[in-house]
Amino acid sequence: MLIGVIVGLLFQLMKTNTSKQLRLSFLETKTGLPNLNQLRYEINSLTNGKKDFSIMAFYITNLLDINAYIDYSIGEKSILKAIEKLESTFGKQNVFVVSMDTYIVLFQGASLEHTDAIAEQAVAMLTEPILINNFTIRLEVRCGILNSPLYGNSTDALLDELKITLDKSKKYSQKIMVFSEKMVEQKKQKLEVITALHDAIQNDEFYMVYQPIIHIPSGEIRGAEGLLRWNHTNIHMGPGEFISIAEKAGFINEITKWVIRHSVQQIRAWQDAGMPAKIAVNVSSKDLSNDSVIAYAQECVETSRIDPQSLGFELTERVITQNETKIKTLLRQMQAIGIGISIDDFGTGYNSMIQLVTLPITYVKIDKFFIDHIEHEKYRIVITEIIRLAHNLKMEIIAEGVETEQQLRLLKEMGCDNIQGYYFSKPLPEKEYAEFVASYQENFMSRITE
């Protein structure tokens, strides 16, 4: 009997603990609100019962900034205030916590149009200034909306669609975004592009084109900028677009390594053929998140036995400012190897002058925007000052986007070192570039030296 009583008590205790753990698994501990597990349960119940309902997701975009630049406790109190507003408007049982900056409201029986109107009022309410510890805080909020059964009745599908909608509202900085089937199609297409990009290296679909860089004082070809292109049967997009996708998908390093490897091989081939053999390639901020790309470049240079100064890296100002301290260290590693460094699109950022002083730069590329307006005096003054400053800092200038004889003449008068642009040549595939170099001495050099 005693053993039976003890076993019974232990069983009851286990049952109580299990029940408690089950309840806790459906709650977010800090706020006490139902969590994603509970949301899934509620959506399953509504879809199984064939009930109409709407879902609104609210994302607070500036919570990290509040935590970083004001105080974490202020950020936490701001969130609690926002939760209070949602609870008072929609009821505690209808507000679900996904994360500290994302909240979902679930309610039945409303049309999509009515939900949209409610969402607009909710966003206005959440973004009203609030006073916390003598700080006036204004939350920035984005909202994604969808309706069931209009856009499906599977819990997983609805939550995926809601995430797509919220991501779109963040991307395009729209306060409210309503789900559409087009969003799913766009996501599908993006996934197809990502898969195709993964396979492009193995399938040898990438190729390089080269735009010559001309040295003005001597009229000689100094080298070329190497630009990546993608030849796919069904997908047709420019490098800016597919490189951006590769950066976000997290495999841009592999593509950049492909570019470096082929550029070094091309330099070796041009050197053996007696051609000007110098190639500058573009790198992204993701390439400089660690030193793997630089180490790979060094390995390629050593294996091919080329002069490391024959290879150059071009970085935009945006790339540098994203992680300036880390990138400075990596740029100095490049300098130690002998790889040249160019600042591309110079003059379009806010830290241009600081970068000239603090970074080991070899070339400064004046952005095409200034060259396009060179006939206007104000732009000529800016270009002249950039050239003068770069020369005083022992750097060379490359003017990109040169398209007319007038632009060339003015740049010569200003003391520009090098030019690049359609006035001489568009970016050319390897064979056509070699033909251009062969014919340049006879047909083009006089344009520079006159």
Short mmCIF file of C-alpha atoms in Angstrom, two decimals, residues 237-449:
data_model
loop_
_atom_site.label_atom_id
_atom_site.label_comp_id
_atom_site.label_asym_id
_atom_site.label_seq_id
_atom_site.Cartn_x
_atom_site.Cartn_y
_atom_site.Cartn_z
CA MET A 237 20.46 39.65 -65.55
CA GLY A 238 23.26 42.15 -65.14
CA PRO A 239 26.21 41.64 -62.78
CA GLY A 240 24.95 44.19 -60.27
CA GLU A 241 21.78 42.15 -59.77
CA PHE A 242 23.23 38.64 -59.57
CA ILE A 243 26.20 39.76 -57.45
CA SER A 244 23.77 41.37 -54.97
CA ILE A 245 21.83 38.08 -54.78
CA ALA A 246 25.07 36.13 -54.23
CA GLU A 247 26.08 38.53 -51.44
CA LYS A 248 22.77 38.08 -49.63
CA ALA A 249 22.79 34.30 -50.17
CA GLY A 250 26.26 34.11 -48.60
CA PHE A 251 28.40 32.64 -51.38
CA ILE A 252 29.89 35.73 -53.05
CA ASN A 253 33.34 34.62 -51.83
CA GLU A 254 33.30 31.62 -54.16
CA ILE A 255 32.40 33.81 -57.13
CA THR A 256 35.11 36.35 -56.26
CA LYS A 257 37.65 33.55 -55.98
CA TRP A 258 36.62 32.38 -59.46
CA VAL A 259 37.19 35.93 -60.74
CA ILE A 260 40.61 36.14 -59.07
CA ARG A 261 41.71 32.73 -60.35
CA HIS A 262 40.71 33.50 -63.96
CA SER A 263 42.18 37.00 -63.80
CA VAL A 264 45.54 35.68 -62.60
CA GLN A 265 45.51 33.04 -65.35
CA GLN A 266 44.72 35.76 -67.89
CA ILE A 267 47.55 37.96 -66.61
CA ARG A 268 49.94 35.04 -67.02
CA ALA A 269 48.72 34.42 -70.59
CA TRP A 270 49.01 38.10 -71.53
CA GLN A 271 52.50 38.34 -70.06
CA ASP A 272 53.59 35.33 -72.09
CA ALA A 273 52.10 36.95 -75.23
CA GLY A 274 53.89 40.26 -74.56
CA MET A 275 50.65 42.19 -73.93
CA PRO A 276 50.01 44.78 -71.19
CA ALA A 277 49.14 42.49 -68.31
CA LYS A 278 47.40 44.19 -65.42
CA ILE A 279 43.83 43.49 -64.27
CA ALA A 280 41.79 45.16 -61.55
CA VAL A 281 38.75 43.28 -60.21
CA ASN A 282 35.88 44.35 -57.98
CA VAL A 283 35.45 43.00 -54.46
CA SER A 284 32.50 43.35 -52.10
CA SER A 285 32.27 43.96 -48.37
CA LYS A 286 31.41 40.26 -47.90
CA ASP A 287 34.74 39.37 -49.53
CA LEU A 288 36.50 41.36 -46.83
CA SER A 289 34.65 39.94 -43.84
CA ASN A 290 37.76 37.79 -43.29
CA ASP A 291 41.12 37.25 -44.98
CA SER A 292 40.21 34.12 -46.99
CA VAL A 293 39.83 35.98 -50.29
CA ILE A 294 43.15 37.81 -49.80
CA ALA A 295 44.91 34.56 -48.86
CA TYR A 296 43.45 32.92 -51.97
CA ALA A 297 44.65 35.82 -54.15
CA GLN A 298 48.16 35.47 -52.71
CA GLU A 299 48.13 31.72 -53.38
CA CYS A 300 47.02 32.27 -57.01
CA VAL A 301 49.68 34.95 -57.57
CA GLU A 302 52.44 32.72 -56.17
CA THR A 303 51.30 29.62 -58.06
CA SER A 304 51.14 31.48 -61.39
CA ARG A 305 54.44 33.28 -60.71
CA ILE A 306 53.15 36.71 -61.73
CA ASP A 307 54.06 40.09 -60.31
CA PRO A 308 51.47 40.74 -57.53
CA GLN A 309 51.27 44.35 -58.69
CA SER A 310 49.65 43.02 -61.88
CA LEU A 311 46.52 42.24 -59.85
CA GLY A 312 44.40 45.01 -58.35
CA PHE A 313 41.30 45.16 -56.17
CA GLU A 314 38.63 47.82 -56.63
CA LEU A 315 36.46 48.78 -53.66
CA THR A 316 33.63 51.26 -53.52
CA GLU A 317 33.35 53.72 -50.64
CA ARG A 318 30.22 51.87 -49.48
CA VAL A 319 32.22 48.65 -49.13
CA ILE A 320 34.82 50.36 -46.94
CA THR A 321 32.41 52.15 -44.61
CA GLN A 322 30.48 48.94 -43.80
CA ASN A 323 33.34 47.62 -41.65
CA GLU A 324 36.08 50.20 -41.79
CA THR A 325 38.32 48.95 -38.97
CA LYS A 326 38.43 45.36 -40.24
CA ILE A 327 38.87 46.43 -43.86
CA LYS A 328 41.79 48.74 -43.02
CA THR A 329 43.67 45.74 -41.59
CA LEU A 330 42.92 43.63 -44.67
CA LEU A 331 43.91 46.42 -47.06
CA ARG A 332 47.28 46.65 -45.36
CA GLN A 333 47.66 42.89 -45.87
CA MET A 334 46.99 43.44 -49.59
CA GLN A 335 49.55 46.26 -49.65
CA ALA A 336 52.13 43.97 -48.03
CA ILE A 337 51.51 41.33 -50.72
CA GLY A 338 51.83 43.97 -53.44
CA ILE A 339 48.23 43.98 -54.69
CA GLY A 340 47.12 47.45 -55.81
CA ILE A 341 44.02 49.04 -54.29
CA SER A 342 41.62 51.38 -56.08
CA ILE A 343 38.76 53.39 -54.62
CA ASP A 344 35.92 53.14 -57.14
CA ASP A 345 33.13 55.71 -57.58
CA PHE A 346 35.20 58.27 -55.67
CA GLY A 347 33.39 61.44 -54.65
CA THR A 348 29.94 59.90 -54.20
CA GLY A 349 30.30 58.99 -50.49
CA TYR A 350 30.54 60.97 -47.27
CA ASN A 351 33.96 59.81 -46.14
CA SER A 352 35.93 60.25 -49.35
CA MET A 353 38.64 62.54 -48.01
CA ILE A 354 39.10 60.54 -44.79
CA GLN A 355 39.64 57.35 -46.79
CA LEU A 356 42.33 58.96 -48.93
CA VAL A 357 44.31 59.82 -45.83
CA THR A 358 43.78 56.67 -43.77
CA LEU A 359 43.84 53.84 -46.33
CA PRO A 360 46.75 52.42 -48.40
CA ILE A 361 45.27 53.41 -51.77
CA THR A 362 47.10 53.19 -55.10
CA TYR A 363 44.46 54.54 -57.51
CA VAL A 364 41.47 56.85 -57.17
CA LYS A 365 38.71 56.36 -59.74
CA ILE A 366 36.63 59.50 -60.31
CA ASP A 367 32.98 58.52 -60.62
CA LYS A 368 31.33 58.78 -64.04
CA PHE A 369 28.79 61.21 -62.58
CA PHE A 370 31.46 63.93 -62.46
CA ILE A 371 32.82 63.07 -65.93
CA ASP A 372 29.30 63.33 -67.41
CA HIS A 373 29.11 66.93 -66.14
CA ILE A 374 32.70 67.95 -66.79
CA GLU A 375 31.72 70.74 -69.16
CA HIS A 376 30.20 72.64 -66.23
CA GLU A 377 32.66 74.78 -64.30
CA LYS A 378 31.60 73.63 -60.82
CA TYR A 379 32.22 69.99 -61.70
CA ARG A 380 35.60 70.84 -63.28
CA ILE A 381 36.61 72.54 -60.02
CA VAL A 382 35.73 69.39 -58.04
CA ILE A 383 37.58 67.10 -60.49
CA THR A 384 40.64 69.37 -60.46
CA GLU A 385 40.76 69.33 -56.67
CA ILE A 386 40.41 65.53 -56.53
CA ILE A 387 43.31 65.17 -58.97
CA ARG A 388 45.46 67.67 -57.08
CA LEU A 389 44.77 66.01 -53.73
CA ALA A 390 45.46 62.49 -55.04
CA HIS A 391 48.74 63.61 -56.60
CA ASN A 392 49.86 65.27 -53.37
CA LEU A 393 49.16 61.96 -51.61
CA LYS A 394 51.23 60.07 -54.23
CA MET A 395 48.21 58.37 -55.80
CA GLU A 396 47.15 58.09 -59.43
CA ILE A 397 43.80 59.07 -60.90
CA ILE A 398 41.60 57.03 -63.23
CA ALA A 399 38.64 58.84 -64.80
CA GLU A 400 35.95 56.29 -65.63
CA GLY A 401 33.10 56.70 -68.07
CA VAL A 402 34.99 58.86 -70.60
CA GLU A 403 32.87 58.93 -73.76
CA THR A 404 33.74 62.06 -75.75
CA GLU A 405 36.78 63.81 -77.15
CA GLN A 406 35.83 66.94 -75.20
CA GLN A 407 35.94 64.99 -71.90
CA LEU A 408 39.35 63.58 -72.85
CA ARG A 409 40.72 67.03 -73.71
CA LEU A 410 39.56 68.58 -70.45
CA LEU A 411 40.93 65.71 -68.38
CA LYS A 412 44.33 66.07 -70.09
CA GLU A 413 44.34 69.79 -69.25
CA MET A 414 43.53 68.97 -65.59
CA GLY A 415 46.46 66.55 -65.32
CA CYS A 416 44.43 63.32 -65.09
CA ASP A 417 46.67 60.22 -65.22
CA ASN A 418 44.46 57.54 -66.76
CA ILE A 419 41.11 57.20 -68.49
CA GLN A 420 38.66 54.39 -69.04
CA GLY A 421 35.45 54.44 -71.05
CA TYR A 422 33.52 53.94 -74.27
CA TYR A 423 35.48 56.68 -76.05
CA PHE A 424 38.13 54.02 -76.61
CA SER A 425 36.35 50.76 -75.95
CA LYS A 426 33.45 49.07 -74.23
CA PRO A 427 34.28 46.04 -72.03
CA LEU A 428 35.44 43.28 -74.40
CA PRO A 429 35.68 39.48 -74.22
CA GLU A 430 39.21 38.07 -74.10
CA LYS A 431 39.69 37.54 -77.86
CA GLU A 432 38.26 40.94 -78.84
CA TYR A 433 40.34 42.64 -76.14
CA ALA A 434 43.51 41.11 -77.57
CA GLU A 435 42.50 42.38 -81.03
CA PHE A 436 41.89 45.87 -79.60
CA VAL A 437 45.32 45.92 -77.97
CA ALA A 438 46.94 44.83 -81.26
CA SER A 439 45.23 47.60 -83.24
CA TYR A 440 45.43 50.31 -80.58
CA GLN A 441 48.95 51.54 -81.39
CA GLU A 442 47.99 52.21 -84.99
CA ASN A 443 44.41 53.47 -84.69
CA PHE A 444 43.93 55.08 -81.27
CA MET A 445 47.15 56.25 -79.70
CA SER A 446 47.13 59.51 -81.66
CA ARG A 447 43.92 60.52 -79.88
CA ILE A 448 45.83 60.66 -76.62
CA THR A 449 49.16 62.10 -77.74
#
